[in-house]
Amino acid sequence: MNKSAFFFHRSIPRKLFFINLLVCIVFILMTISVVLSFQYIEDEMTRIFKVQLDHISENSQVGRELARVAADSDLLVSTFFGREDFLKTEGENLIRRISALMEKTTNMQLKELLGKFRQKIEEVIKQCETVNLTYREMDALNQQIDTRLSQLGEVISQKILSLTMEGRDSSVIEQLTFMVSGYRETLPRLTIRFNRLGLKYFEAPVKKEGHPMLTLLNDLRLRLRTLSASDPDIAKYGELLRHDVRKYTDTVLQFHTVAGILRVSLDDMEAQTEVLLGMMKKLVQNVTKMGQEGTETLKKEISEGVTAVLLITSFMTLTVTILVFFLSRSVTQSLDRVIKGLQDTSRGIMAASSQVLSTSHQLAAGTSDQATSLEETSASLEEIDASIQKNADNTTYADQIVKGSLKGVRAANLSVSQLIESMNEISEASEEIRKIIKTIDEIAFRTNLLALNAAVEAARAGEAGAGFAVVADEVRNLAMQSAEASKNTAMIIKSTISKVQDGSEFVSMVNQTFASVEANSHKVSKLVGGVAVSSNQQAHGIGQVSQAVIKMDKVVQGNASKGEELAGTSEEMNARAEQMNEFVEELAVMAGKRRQSYAKRGYKPSEQEPNKKTASVPEKVSPQLENNNFMDKREQVRPDALIPLDDEDFDDF
């Protein structure tokens, strides 16, 4: 017997073991090849991208930090005005961060550009400090002029009192009081105009004609000339004030200059920023180019590795395919004899058909119960549908009520707003009355002074002016009574204004409360409306579910009838399986290869094969085959007990 015949005489488990062993060997070899290829690719990737990743990491970190520095510098420039401490702290922080970037980067060109950018930032911060300093000088001059005007007002008041006590005419000096008030009104106007103009206006070249602040300052300086013709003390203050106004004007012009220089510094800083961004873009392009070159190299290496793996895999696959073909051929020839064990399979089919028959009866009973449950479910769903429809109607009615309440709240809110406007008008009228009372008080004061002067003149006239003195005294008494009455009236009006303002605040609070109630009512209206829509949708959905349940009920009724038909079909299949089992038994008897089993059933083995070894077979179907659990409880039969495997059967191999 040659080696191939020896191999093909092996049992089927051994043949399958050889096939699996060959497949495992090929799989292991292929896995080793793939792992080695991936290891080679990984080494190449590490070698190619190691340097590039370092550059990419450094550039990304520098780029992110540079973007944050640029954003912080823009924020500092836009918010530094009038904030010295903030400018100093944030400026030092920016300088430190740029210095840290310079130490971190290894690119000398980028480090040089960062140094220039730091220099521009320092220039901008220094110029910002100059702008803030000039602004502080303007503010200090404004306060100084206001202080001098206050002192001038006190001097004028003392002069008026002195002239009054001396009985001299003080009307000219009294006019200066109103002029000083006009001077002081110019200062807030200057501040307001400066704030409205903003830093952007002062960055442009100065135009003296039509300049909002210079016009006011020139007008103030011209009006201050009237003080030079007055009392020497007053004239002295006038000279000081004109000097302060000239200095204020020079400071405004200086502010234009420093703001323009700041604008130039900012433009230089922005240009340097653009240069830095261009440099970063160039670095990114270089890194991208290096990455593309590395990728092409890696693709080439991967392609060569994949080609080698494919060649090795193809060779191994072809070898295994040839071996598996011959092994499969031997297994197939062996299995041709195993097919003769169909008798056992027919018995299994008969047992399975019996089990299907029992299951079909159970399915029919369960389907009938399910149909009954679906009818009850359909009735319950109809009741739920009616309840949900009622809830939807109630929700719609509640939505209408909330909308009506919302209209009432809006009307009340409108009435409160009108009441606030009326109280504001009352407050304004009371303020006008207070001004009139103040004027009356001033008239009474002047009348009192005139009566005092008249009394002095009457005293000088002696007895001839006694009657005039009495009249002057009465006039003085009347003036004092008028002043007292005007003061009382002013106090009453002031109290009234305070109460009106308090009432206005209370009404404003009520208005806010109504507005809040209106907003909440609007939200409640939306929510109730949403609930109404959801209820309608839910009612519609329940209706659809009810219809679906009705359809399911019909389907279940159909399934019940189909289950009964399946039970009948299973009975017929069981009978057919028994008939097939009889046919297989007869076929086995005709084959003459189950002599022992057939002898037990009354058959005799063929006399033409006296030397063949026959294997014993199971006895006739036992009563256990009628049990539904036959497939789990039947006796395990070896293949060689059903199939005769003599030496003559292997001659073909």
mmCIF file of N, CA and C in Angstrom, residues 333-425:
data_model
loop_
_atom_site.group_PDB
_atom_site.id
_atom_site.type_symbol
_atom_site.label_atom_id
_atom_site.label_comp_id
_atom_site.label_asym_id
_atom_site.label_seq_id
_atom_site.Cartn_x
_atom_site.Cartn_y
_atom_site.Cartn_z
ATOM 1 N N GLN A 333 -15.711 11.080 -0.724
ATOM 2 C CA GLN A 333 -15.946 9.665 -1.021
ATOM 3 C C GLN A 333 -16.343 8.889 0.228
ATOM 4 N N SER A 334 -15.739 9.260 1.350
ATOM 5 C CA SER A 334 -16.135 8.592 2.600
ATOM 6 C C SER A 334 -17.550 8.974 2.998
ATOM 7 N N LEU A 335 -17.914 10.253 2.772
ATOM 8 C CA LEU A 335 -19.249 10.696 3.158
ATOM 9 C C LEU A 335 -20.335 10.090 2.281
ATOM 10 N N ASP A 336 -19.970 9.665 1.060
ATOM 11 C CA ASP A 336 -20.977 9.011 0.211
ATOM 12 C C ASP A 336 -21.538 7.755 0.865
ATOM 13 N N ARG A 337 -20.685 7.093 1.645
ATOM 14 C CA ARG A 337 -21.160 5.905 2.357
ATOM 15 C C ARG A 337 -21.900 6.275 3.631
ATOM 16 N N VAL A 338 -21.535 7.442 4.196
ATOM 17 C CA VAL A 338 -22.226 7.863 5.416
ATOM 18 C C VAL A 338 -23.679 8.228 5.118
ATOM 19 N N ILE A 339 -23.950 8.630 3.875
ATOM 20 C CA ILE A 339 -25.312 9.047 3.525
ATOM 21 C C ILE A 339 -26.297 7.910 3.696
ATOM 22 N N LYS A 340 -25.776 6.673 3.703
ATOM 23 C CA LYS A 340 -26.672 5.521 3.860
ATOM 24 C C LYS A 340 -27.319 5.485 5.236
ATOM 25 N N GLY A 341 -26.886 6.372 6.133
ATOM 26 C CA GLY A 341 -27.521 6.405 7.455
ATOM 27 C C GLY A 341 -28.752 7.275 7.500
ATOM 28 N N LEU A 342 -29.449 7.444 6.377
ATOM 29 C CA LEU A 342 -30.650 8.280 6.334
ATOM 30 C C LEU A 342 -31.785 7.727 7.186
ATOM 31 N N GLN A 343 -31.675 6.464 7.563
ATOM 32 C CA GLN A 343 -32.747 5.890 8.364
ATOM 33 C C GLN A 343 -32.890 6.629 9.687
ATOM 34 N N ASP A 344 -31.714 6.901 10.293
ATOM 35 C CA ASP A 344 -31.767 7.628 11.564
ATOM 36 C C ASP A 344 -32.351 9.026 11.376
ATOM 37 N N THR A 345 -32.001 9.637 10.219
ATOM 38 C CA THR A 345 -32.532 10.974 9.951
ATOM 39 C C THR A 345 -34.040 10.951 9.776
ATOM 40 N N SER A 346 -34.555 9.927 9.088
ATOM 41 C CA SER A 346 -36.007 9.835 8.893
ATOM 42 C C SER A 346 -36.731 9.678 10.219
ATOM 43 N N ARG A 347 -36.124 8.928 11.141
ATOM 44 C CA ARG A 347 -36.742 8.795 12.461
ATOM 45 C C ARG A 347 -36.776 10.148 13.182
ATOM 46 N N GLY A 348 -35.650 10.884 13.044
ATOM 47 C CA GLY A 348 -35.647 12.222 13.663
ATOM 48 C C GLY A 348 -36.723 13.128 13.088
ATOM 49 N N ILE A 349 -36.936 13.054 11.765
ATOM 50 C CA ILE A 349 -37.981 13.879 11.141
ATOM 51 C C ILE A 349 -39.345 13.498 11.668
ATOM 52 N N MET A 350 -39.564 12.199 11.860
ATOM 53 C CA MET A 350 -40.855 11.762 12.373
ATOM 54 C C MET A 350 -41.091 12.305 13.782
ATOM 55 N N ALA A 351 -40.051 12.225 14.622
ATOM 56 C CA ALA A 351 -40.198 12.772 15.984
ATOM 57 C C ALA A 351 -40.423 14.278 15.953
ATOM 58 N N ALA A 352 -39.661 14.980 15.061
ATOM 59 C CA ALA A 352 -39.830 16.437 14.972
ATOM 60 C C ALA A 352 -41.214 16.811 14.491
ATOM 61 N N SER A 353 -41.763 16.023 13.524
ATOM 62 C CA SER A 353 -43.114 16.322 13.042
ATOM 63 C C SER A 353 -44.138 16.142 14.144
ATOM 64 N N SER A 354 -43.925 15.135 15.014
ATOM 65 C CA SER A 354 -44.832 14.964 16.154
ATOM 66 C C SER A 354 -44.782 16.177 17.072
ATOM 67 N N GLN A 355 -43.551 16.658 17.307
ATOM 68 C CA GLN A 355 -43.413 17.849 18.165
ATOM 69 C C GLN A 355 -44.056 19.078 17.518
ATOM 70 N N VAL A 356 -43.899 19.225 16.182
ATOM 71 C CA VAL A 356 -44.538 20.349 15.478
ATOM 72 C C VAL A 356 -46.045 20.250 15.577
ATOM 73 N N LEU A 357 -46.573 19.024 15.514
ATOM 74 C CA LEU A 357 -48.012 18.838 15.640
ATOM 75 C C LEU A 357 -48.511 19.338 16.985
ATOM 76 N N SER A 358 -47.804 18.947 18.061
ATOM 77 C CA SER A 358 -48.205 19.400 19.397
ATOM 78 C C SER A 358 -48.105 20.920 19.524
ATOM 79 N N THR A 359 -46.998 21.459 18.984
ATOM 80 C CA THR A 359 -46.815 22.918 19.057
ATOM 81 C C THR A 359 -47.896 23.656 18.279
ATOM 82 N N SER A 360 -48.332 23.105 17.146
ATOM 83 C CA SER A 360 -49.376 23.751 16.339
ATOM 84 C C SER A 360 -50.681 23.836 17.102
ATOM 85 N N HIS A 361 -51.026 22.757 17.811
ATOM 86 C CA HIS A 361 -52.243 22.803 18.633
ATOM 87 C C HIS A 361 -52.130 23.881 19.708
ATOM 88 N N GLN A 362 -50.960 23.951 20.368
ATOM 89 C CA GLN A 362 -50.770 24.986 21.397
ATOM 90 C C GLN A 362 -50.839 26.391 20.793
ATOM 91 N N LEU A 363 -50.260 26.560 19.585
ATOM 92 C CA LEU A 363 -50.290 27.868 18.921
ATOM 93 C C LEU A 363 -51.712 28.289 18.592
ATOM 94 N N ALA A 364 -52.522 27.337 18.130
ATOM 95 C CA ALA A 364 -53.914 27.664 17.812
ATOM 96 C C ALA A 364 -54.658 28.120 19.058
ATOM 97 N N ALA A 365 -54.435 27.394 20.188
ATOM 98 C CA ALA A 365 -55.110 27.792 21.433
ATOM 99 C C ALA A 365 -54.640 29.172 21.900
ATOM 100 N N GLY A 366 -53.306 29.410 21.851
ATOM 101 C CA GLY A 366 -52.781 30.718 22.270
ATOM 102 C C GLY A 366 -53.275 31.850 21.390
ATOM 103 N N THR A 367 -53.395 31.595 20.080
ATOM 104 C CA THR A 367 -53.875 32.637 19.167
ATOM 105 C C THR A 367 -55.319 32.996 19.459
ATOM 106 N N SER A 368 -56.126 32.018 19.804
ATOM 107 C CA SER A 368 -57.519 32.314 20.172
ATOM 108 C C SER A 368 -57.578 33.191 21.412
ATOM 109 N N ASP A 369 -56.749 32.852 22.430
ATOM 110 C CA ASP A 369 -56.711 33.692 23.640
ATOM 111 C C ASP A 369 -56.244 35.104 23.306
ATOM 112 N N GLN A 370 -55.273 35.206 22.408
ATOM 113 C CA GLN A 370 -54.763 36.534 22.028
ATOM 114 C C GLN A 370 -55.842 37.353 21.320
ATOM 115 N N ALA A 371 -56.654 36.714 20.496
ATOM 116 C CA ALA A 371 -57.745 37.432 19.824
ATOM 117 C C ALA A 371 -58.723 37.997 20.838
ATOM 118 N N THR A 372 -59.041 37.200 21.876
ATOM 119 C CA THR A 372 -59.952 37.692 22.923
ATOM 120 C C THR A 372 -59.352 38.891 23.650
ATOM 121 N N SER A 373 -58.058 38.814 23.978
ATOM 122 C CA SER A 373 -57.396 39.934 24.669
ATOM 123 C C SER A 373 -57.379 41.187 23.806
ATOM 124 N N LEU A 374 -57.183 41.023 22.498
ATOM 125 C CA LEU A 374 -57.164 42.189 21.610
ATOM 126 C C LEU A 374 -58.525 42.857 21.524
ATOM 127 N N GLU A 375 -59.589 42.066 21.586
ATOM 128 C CA GLU A 375 -60.931 42.672 21.591
ATOM 129 C C GLU A 375 -61.121 43.526 22.843
ATOM 130 N N GLU A 376 -60.682 43.003 24.001
ATOM 131 C CA GLU A 376 -60.791 43.788 25.234
ATOM 132 C C GLU A 376 -59.916 45.044 25.168
ATOM 133 N N THR A 377 -58.702 44.902 24.608
ATOM 134 C CA THR A 377 -57.808 46.071 24.471
ATOM 135 C C THR A 377 -58.414 47.130 23.568
ATOM 136 N N SER A 378 -59.087 46.700 22.489
ATOM 137 C CA SER A 378 -59.717 47.660 21.570
ATOM 138 C C SER A 378 -60.809 48.448 22.278
ATOM 139 N N ALA A 379 -61.604 47.756 23.113
ATOM 140 C CA ALA A 379 -62.660 48.463 23.852
ATOM 141 C C ALA A 379 -62.064 49.473 24.828
ATOM 142 N N SER A 380 -60.981 49.085 25.527
ATOM 143 C CA SER A 380 -60.333 50.012 26.470
ATOM 144 C C SER A 380 -59.760 51.223 25.750
ATOM 145 N N LEU A 381 -59.181 51.005 24.570
ATOM 146 C CA LEU A 381 -58.619 52.130 23.811
ATOM 147 C C LEU A 381 -59.696 53.100 23.356
ATOM 148 N N GLU A 382 -60.877 52.590 23.032
ATOM 149 C CA GLU A 382 -61.980 53.493 22.650
ATOM 150 C C GLU A 382 -62.382 54.375 23.835
ATOM 151 N N GLU A 383 -62.419 53.788 25.053
ATOM 152 C CA GLU A 383 -62.733 54.602 26.235
ATOM 153 C C GLU A 383 -61.646 55.657 26.483
ATOM 154 N N ILE A 384 -60.378 55.263 26.343
ATOM 155 C CA ILE A 384 -59.276 56.231 26.526
ATOM 156 C C ILE A 384 -59.356 57.343 25.491
ATOM 157 N N ASP A 385 -59.741 56.980 24.252
ATOM 158 C CA ASP A 385 -59.858 57.990 23.184
ATOM 159 C C ASP A 385 -60.915 59.026 23.548
ATOM 160 N N ALA A 386 -62.055 58.561 24.077
ATOM 161 C CA ALA A 386 -63.109 59.504 24.469
ATOM 162 C C ALA A 386 -62.642 60.413 25.602
ATOM 163 N N SER A 387 -61.915 59.836 26.594
ATOM 164 C CA SER A 387 -61.421 60.650 27.715
ATOM 165 C C SER A 387 -60.414 61.690 27.249
ATOM 166 N N ILE A 388 -59.495 61.311 26.360
ATOM 167 C CA ILE A 388 -58.476 62.256 25.867
ATOM 168 C C ILE A 388 -59.119 63.359 25.045
ATOM 169 N N GLN A 389 -60.161 63.021 24.264
ATOM 170 C CA GLN A 389 -60.854 64.053 23.477
ATOM 171 C C GLN A 389 -61.517 65.074 24.392
ATOM 172 N N LYS A 390 -62.088 64.576 25.532
ATOM 173 C CA LYS A 390 -62.703 65.492 26.495
ATOM 174 C C LYS A 390 -61.641 66.403 27.113
ATOM 175 N N ASN A 391 -60.469 65.823 27.462
ATOM 176 C CA ASN A 391 -59.375 66.647 28.009
ATOM 177 C C ASN A 391 -58.911 67.693 27.012
ATOM 178 N N ALA A 392 -58.871 67.334 25.726
ATOM 179 C CA ALA A 392 -58.459 68.297 24.698
ATOM 180 C C ALA A 392 -59.442 69.459 24.619
ATOM 181 N N ASP A 393 -60.752 69.154 24.706
ATOM 182 C CA ASP A 393 -61.751 70.241 24.682
ATOM 183 C C ASP A 393 -61.591 71.153 25.890
ATOM 184 N N ASN A 394 -61.385 70.554 27.088
ATOM 185 C CA ASN A 394 -61.201 71.376 28.294
ATOM 186 C C ASN A 394 -59.944 72.237 28.196
ATOM 187 N N THR A 395 -58.874 71.686 27.629
ATOM 188 C CA THR A 395 -57.630 72.460 27.482
ATOM 189 C C THR A 395 -57.817 73.629 26.530
ATOM 190 N N THR A 396 -58.585 73.419 25.463
ATOM 191 C CA THR A 396 -58.867 74.520 24.518
ATOM 192 C C THR A 396 -59.654 75.630 25.209
ATOM 193 N N TYR A 397 -60.640 75.234 26.042
ATOM 194 C CA TYR A 397 -61.419 76.249 26.765
ATOM 195 C C TYR A 397 -60.534 77.008 27.748
ATOM 196 N N ALA A 398 -59.609 76.284 28.438
ATOM 197 C CA ALA A 398 -58.679 76.957 29.362
ATOM 198 C C ALA A 398 -57.756 77.912 28.616
ATOM 199 N N ASP A 399 -57.367 77.543 27.406
ATOM 200 C CA ASP A 399 -56.513 78.434 26.598
ATOM 201 C C ASP A 399 -57.253 79.728 26.280
ATOM 202 N N GLN A 400 -58.541 79.641 25.955
ATOM 203 C CA GLN A 400 -59.319 80.852 25.673
ATOM 204 C C GLN A 400 -59.424 81.742 26.914
ATOM 205 N N ILE A 401 -59.612 81.122 28.097
ATOM 206 C CA ILE A 401 -59.710 81.919 29.335
ATOM 207 C C ILE A 401 -58.392 82.635 29.612
ATOM 208 N N VAL A 402 -57.250 81.924 29.435
ATOM 209 C CA VAL A 402 -55.941 82.548 29.687
ATOM 210 C C VAL A 402 -55.696 83.698 28.726
ATOM 211 N N LYS A 403 -56.120 83.547 27.472
ATOM 212 C CA LYS A 403 -55.944 84.638 26.503
ATOM 213 C C LYS A 403 -56.781 85.852 26.903
ATOM 214 N N GLY A 404 -58.014 85.608 27.417
ATOM 215 C CA GLY A 404 -58.818 86.741 27.899
ATOM 216 C C GLY A 404 -58.154 87.446 29.068
ATOM 217 N N SER A 405 -57.583 86.668 30.000
ATOM 218 C CA SER A 405 -56.874 87.282 31.136
ATOM 219 C C SER A 405 -55.670 88.075 30.660
ATOM 220 N N LEU A 406 -54.993 87.571 29.641
ATOM 221 C CA LEU A 406 -53.825 88.277 29.101
ATOM 222 C C LEU A 406 -54.223 89.626 28.522
ATOM 223 N N LYS A 407 -55.387 89.697 27.860
ATOM 224 C CA LYS A 407 -55.849 90.991 27.335
ATOM 225 C C LYS A 407 -56.115 91.966 28.479
ATOM 226 N N GLY A 408 -56.720 91.480 29.587
ATOM 227 C CA GLY A 408 -56.967 92.360 30.735
ATOM 228 C C GLY A 408 -55.681 92.875 31.343
ATOM 229 N N VAL A 409 -54.687 92.010 31.457
ATOM 230 C CA VAL A 409 -53.399 92.443 32.022
ATOM 231 C C VAL A 409 -52.750 93.482 31.127
ATOM 232 N N ARG A 410 -52.860 93.303 29.821
ATOM 233 C CA ARG A 410 -52.287 94.298 28.907
ATOM 234 C C ARG A 410 -52.974 95.645 29.063
ATOM 235 N N ALA A 411 -54.313 95.633 29.205
ATOM 236 C CA ALA A 411 -55.025 96.902 29.392
ATOM 237 C C ALA A 411 -54.600 97.576 30.697
ATOM 238 N N ALA A 412 -54.445 96.780 31.784
ATOM 239 C CA ALA A 412 -54.006 97.365 33.058
ATOM 240 C C ALA A 412 -52.593 97.913 32.949
ATOM 241 N N ASN A 413 -51.743 97.206 32.231
ATOM 242 C CA ASN A 413 -50.363 97.684 32.034
ATOM 243 C C ASN A 413 -50.350 99.000 31.284
ATOM 244 N N LEU A 414 -51.236 99.155 30.268
ATOM 245 C CA LEU A 414 -51.319 100.414 29.511
ATOM 246 C C LEU A 414 -51.801 101.546 30.411
ATOM 247 N N SER A 415 -52.780 101.266 31.280
ATOM 248 C CA SER A 415 -53.285 102.308 32.188
ATOM 249 C C SER A 415 -52.196 102.760 33.155
ATOM 250 N N VAL A 416 -51.427 101.815 33.681
ATOM 251 C CA VAL A 416 -50.348 102.187 34.608
ATOM 252 C C VAL A 416 -49.293 103.021 33.894
ATOM 253 N N SER A 417 -49.005 102.692 32.637
ATOM 254 C CA SER A 417 -48.035 103.494 31.871
ATOM 255 C C SER A 417 -48.528 104.921 31.702
ATOM 256 N N GLN A 418 -49.831 105.074 31.401
ATOM 257 C CA GLN A 418 -50.384 106.428 31.285
ATOM 258 C C GLN A 418 -50.319 107.167 32.621
ATOM 259 N N LEU A 419 -50.549 106.444 33.747
ATOM 260 C CA LEU A 419 -50.461 107.068 35.062
ATOM 261 C C LEU A 419 -49.037 107.541 35.344
ATOM 262 N N ILE A 420 -48.043 106.740 34.932
ATOM 263 C CA ILE A 420 -46.637 107.148 35.127
ATOM 264 C C ILE A 420 -46.348 108.421 34.362
ATOM 265 N N GLU A 421 -46.844 108.513 33.129
ATOM 266 C CA GLU A 421 -46.623 109.726 32.342
ATOM 267 C C GLU A 421 -47.274 110.939 33.018
ATOM 268 N N SER A 422 -48.481 110.747 33.563
ATOM 269 C CA SER A 422 -49.150 111.864 34.247
ATOM 270 C C SER A 422 -48.354 112.312 35.467
ATOM 271 N N MET A 423 -47.847 111.377 36.257
ATOM 272 C CA MET A 423 -47.078 111.739 37.447
ATOM 273 C C MET A 423 -45.767 112.421 37.065
ATOM 274 N N ASN A 424 -45.177 111.982 35.945
ATOM 275 C CA ASN A 424 -43.967 112.672 35.480
ATOM 276 C C ASN A 424 -44.277 114.115 35.096
ATOM 277 N N GLU A 425 -45.432 114.334 34.460
ATOM 278 C CA GLU A 425 -45.824 115.705 34.097
ATOM 279 C C GLU A 425 -46.068 116.540 35.361
#
